């Protein structure tokens, strides 16, 4: 049996928590298009980005996705979301981890970036996911200045999610919400290969 004193203590603590949460909710009154970054070494960055796309689409919002790394396999999210009106721009050729040809990589990055710019100018699109964009900047395929300019000039209510490791400081400074996914362990380190529905 819980003692009465403990019950009372719990109730008082929950009450304080509720007041704090309610005050926070009351304070947050603003609406704006957010820039969100999901970076870090751990698994879950693209999954989080696609989770937000699914969430937005579930509310009837329009979303568009740029995938800046050529996958060697098909993408479960694309299979699902493309059928729900989400426009995808995917790097069809070029950049992968074992890339050799810088010129063709840059050309491939530019094609997807041109779509990104188009999405970032279209106020009918309420959420844009720029998946793995950070690598294009790190490899100097797309200049940081151009990315910052496109982000700054987008429609005021448009949300943008950028994923990828090593997000540059300038984008983190510009962002409203930044999460860094930390790797505690990953099945891959135990010799388990990527699994359908989990990794792609
Ligand atoms: P996911 O797409 O699963 O959310 P991610 O976007 O966080 O992963 P990326 O760096 O884009 O991670 O790598 C994508 C692929 O690499 C996925 O197959 C993922 O499982 C794998 N991966 C992610 N983090 C790690 C890690 N720390 N060690 C090994 N493999 C990883
Ligand atoms: Mg990813």
Coordinates of C-alpha atoms and ligand atoms in Angstrom, one line a residue:
X1 CA 0.0 0.0 0.0
X2 CA 1.2 3.5 -0.9
X3 CA 1.4 5.7 2.1
X4 CA -0.9 8.7 2.1
X5 CA 2.2 11.0 2.5
X6 CA 3.7 9.5 -0.6
X7 CA 0.5 10.0 -2.5
X8 CA 0.3 13.6 -1.4
X9 CA 3.9 14.2 -2.4
X10 CA 3.3 12.7 -5.8
X11 CA 0.2 14.9 -6.3
X12 CA 2.1 18.0 -5.4
X13 CA 4.9 17.2 -7.7
X14 CA 2.6 16.5 -10.6
X15 CA 0.8 19.7 -9.9
X16 CA 4.0 21.7 -10.1
X17 CA 4.9 19.9 -13.3
X18 CA 1.5 20.7 -14.8
X19 CA 1.9 24.4 -14.0
X20 CA 5.3 24.5 -15.6
X21 CA 4.1 22.8 -18.8
X22 CA 1.0 24.9 -19.0
X23 CA 3.0 28.1 -18.5
X24 CA 5.4 26.9 -21.3
X25 CA 2.4 26.2 -23.6
X26 CA 0.9 29.6 -22.9
X27 CA 4.2 31.3 -23.6
X28 CA 4.7 29.7 -27.0
X29 CA 2.2 31.6 -29.1
X30 CA 4.2 32.2 -32.3
X31 CA 3.8 30.4 -35.6
X32 CA 6.5 30.3 -38.2
X33 CA 8.1 28.1 -40.7
X34 CA 10.8 26.2 -38.9
X35 CA 14.3 25.1 -39.9
X36 CA 15.0 21.8 -38.2
X37 CA 18.3 20.0 -38.3
X38 CA 18.9 16.3 -37.3
X39 CA 22.6 15.6 -37.2
X40 CA 25.1 13.5 -35.3
X41 CA 26.6 10.0 -35.6
X42 CA 23.7 7.9 -34.4
X43 CA 21.0 6.2 -36.4
X44 CA 17.7 8.0 -36.8
X45 CA 18.3 11.2 -38.7
X46 CA 16.6 10.3 -42.0
X47 CA 14.0 8.3 -40.1
X48 CA 13.2 11.4 -38.1
X49 CA 13.0 13.5 -41.3
X50 CA 10.7 11.1 -43.0
X51 CA 8.6 10.8 -39.8
X52 CA 7.9 14.5 -40.0
X53 CA 7.0 14.2 -43.7
X54 CA 4.6 11.4 -42.8
X55 CA 3.2 13.5 -40.0
X56 CA 2.7 16.5 -42.2
X57 CA 1.1 14.5 -45.0
X58 CA -1.2 12.9 -42.4
X59 CA -2.5 16.3 -41.7
X60 CA -3.1 17.0 -45.4
X61 CA -0.1 19.3 -45.8
X62 CA 2.1 19.3 -48.9
X63 CA 5.6 18.0 -48.6
X64 CA 8.6 17.5 -50.9
X65 CA 11.8 15.5 -50.4
X66 CA 15.3 15.8 -51.9
X67 CA 17.6 12.9 -51.3
X68 CA 21.2 13.9 -51.8
X69 CA 22.8 10.5 -51.6
X70 CA 22.2 7.9 -54.2
X71 CA 20.9 4.9 -52.4
X72 CA 22.1 1.5 -53.5
X73 CA 18.7 0.2 -52.6
X74 CA 15.1 1.3 -52.9
X75 CA 13.6 3.5 -50.2
X76 CA 10.6 2.4 -48.2
X77 CA 9.5 5.9 -47.4
X78 CA 9.6 6.9 -51.0
X79 CA 7.5 3.9 -52.0
X80 CA 4.9 5.0 -49.5
X81 CA 5.0 8.7 -49.7
X82 CA 5.3 9.2 -53.4
X83 CA 1.9 7.6 -53.6
X84 CA 0.5 10.3 -51.3
X85 CA 1.5 13.3 -53.5
X86 CA 5.0 13.9 -52.1
X87 CA 7.3 15.0 -54.8
X88 CA 10.8 13.3 -54.6
X89 CA 14.0 14.5 -56.2
X90 CA 16.6 11.8 -55.9
X91 CA 20.2 11.8 -56.9
X92 CA 19.9 9.1 -59.6
X93 CA 23.5 8.8 -60.4
X94 CA 26.7 10.0 -58.9
X95 CA 27.5 10.5 -55.3
X96 CA 27.7 7.4 -53.1
X97 CA 30.2 6.6 -50.4
X98 CA 32.7 5.1 -52.9
X99 CA 32.4 8.0 -55.3
X100 CA 35.3 8.4 -57.7
X101 CA 34.2 11.0 -60.2
X102 CA 33.9 14.5 -58.7
X103 CA 32.7 16.2 -61.8
X104 CA 29.8 13.8 -62.3
X105 CA 29.0 14.0 -58.6
X106 CA 28.7 17.8 -58.7
X107 CA 26.5 17.6 -61.8
X108 CA 24.2 15.1 -60.0
X109 CA 24.1 17.3 -56.9
X110 CA 23.2 20.3 -58.9
X111 CA 20.2 18.6 -60.5
X112 CA 18.8 17.8 -57.1
X113 CA 19.7 21.2 -55.7
X114 CA 17.8 22.8 -58.5
X115 CA 14.7 20.9 -57.4
X116 CA 15.5 22.0 -53.8
X117 CA 15.5 25.6 -54.8
X118 CA 12.2 25.2 -56.7
X119 CA 10.7 23.6 -53.5
X120 CA 12.1 26.4 -51.4
X121 CA 10.4 29.0 -53.5
X122 CA 7.0 27.3 -53.6
X123 CA 4.7 28.5 -50.9
X124 CA 2.3 25.7 -51.6
X125 CA 4.8 23.2 -50.2
X126 CA 4.6 23.4 -46.4
X127 CA 7.5 21.0 -45.6
X128 CA 10.7 20.3 -47.4
X129 CA 13.0 17.5 -46.4
X130 CA 16.6 17.9 -47.6
X131 CA 17.9 14.5 -46.7
X132 CA 21.7 14.1 -46.4
X133 CA 22.3 17.7 -47.6
X134 CA 25.1 18.1 -45.1
X135 CA 27.4 15.9 -47.2
X136 CA 27.0 18.0 -50.3
X137 CA 28.2 21.0 -48.3
X138 CA 31.1 19.1 -46.6
X139 CA 32.3 17.8 -50.1
X140 CA 31.9 21.4 -51.4
X141 CA 29.5 20.2 -54.1
X142 CA 27.0 22.8 -53.1
X143 CA 28.3 26.1 -51.6
X144 CA 27.1 26.8 -48.1
X145 CA 26.3 30.4 -49.2
X146 CA 23.8 29.2 -51.7
X147 CA 22.1 26.9 -49.2
X148 CA 21.9 29.8 -46.6
X149 CA 20.5 32.1 -49.3
X150 CA 17.8 29.6 -50.4
X151 CA 16.8 28.9 -46.7
X152 CA 16.6 32.6 -45.9
X153 CA 14.5 33.4 -49.0
X154 CA 11.9 30.6 -48.5
X155 CA 8.2 31.4 -47.8
X156 CA 7.9 32.4 -44.1
X157 CA 5.5 29.6 -43.2
X158 CA 7.5 26.8 -44.9
X159 CA 9.2 24.2 -42.7
X160 CA 12.5 22.7 -43.7
X161 CA 14.2 19.6 -42.3
X162 CA 17.9 19.0 -43.0
X163 CA 19.6 15.7 -42.1
X164 CA 23.1 14.4 -42.2
X165 CA 26.2 14.1 -40.1
X166 CA 28.5 17.1 -39.5
X167 CA 26.0 19.9 -40.0
X168 CA 27.9 23.2 -40.5
X169 CA 27.8 25.7 -37.7
X170 CA 26.2 28.4 -39.9
X171 CA 23.1 26.2 -40.5
X172 CA 22.9 25.2 -36.9
X173 CA 23.0 28.9 -36.0
X174 CA 20.2 29.6 -38.5
X175 CA 18.0 26.6 -37.3
X176 CA 15.2 26.8 -34.9
X177 CA 15.4 23.2 -33.7
X178 CA 18.5 21.1 -33.7
X179 CA 18.9 17.5 -32.6
X180 CA 22.1 15.5 -32.4
X181 CA 21.6 11.8 -32.5
X182 CA 24.2 10.0 -30.5
X183 CA 25.2 6.5 -31.3
X184 CA 25.3 4.2 -28.3
X185 CA 25.6 1.0 -30.4
X186 CA 24.5 -0.1 -33.8
X187 CA 23.8 -3.6 -35.0
X188 CA 26.2 -3.1 -37.9
X189 CA 29.1 -3.1 -35.5
X190 CA 28.1 -6.6 -34.5
X191 CA 28.3 -7.7 -38.1
X192 CA 24.5 -7.5 -38.9
X193 CA 23.8 -6.2 -42.3
X194 CA 21.2 -3.5 -43.1
X195 CA 17.6 -4.7 -42.6
X196 CA 14.7 -3.9 -44.9
X197 CA 12.1 -1.7 -43.1
X198 CA 14.7 -0.7 -40.5
X199 CA 17.6 0.8 -42.4
X200 CA 16.0 1.6 -45.7
Ligands
LIG1 P1 18.4 6.2 -40.8 O1 18.2 6.4 -42.3 O2 18.3 4.7 -40.4 O3 17.6 7.1 -39.9 P2 20.6 8.0 -40.5 O4 19.9 8.8 -41.5 O5 20.7 8.5 -39.1 O6 19.9 6.5 -40.5 P3 22.9 7.8 -42.2 O7 24.2 8.4 -41.8 O8 22.1 8.6 -43.2 O9 22.1 7.6 -40.9 O10 23.2 6.4 -42.7 C1 22.2 5.6 -43.2 C2 22.5 4.1 -43.1 O11 23.6 3.9 -42.2 C3 21.3 3.3 -42.4 O12 21.3 2.1 -43.0 C4 21.7 3.3 -41.0 O13 21.2 2.2 -40.3 C5 23.2 3.2 -41.0 N1 23.7 3.9 -39.8 C6 23.3 5.0 -39.2 N2 24.0 5.2 -38.1 C7 25.0 4.3 -38.0 C8 26.0 4.0 -37.1 N3 26.2 4.7 -36.0 N4 26.8 2.9 -37.4 C9 26.6 2.1 -38.4 N5 25.6 2.3 -39.3 C10 24.8 3.4 -39.2
LIG2 MG1 20.3 9.5 -43.3

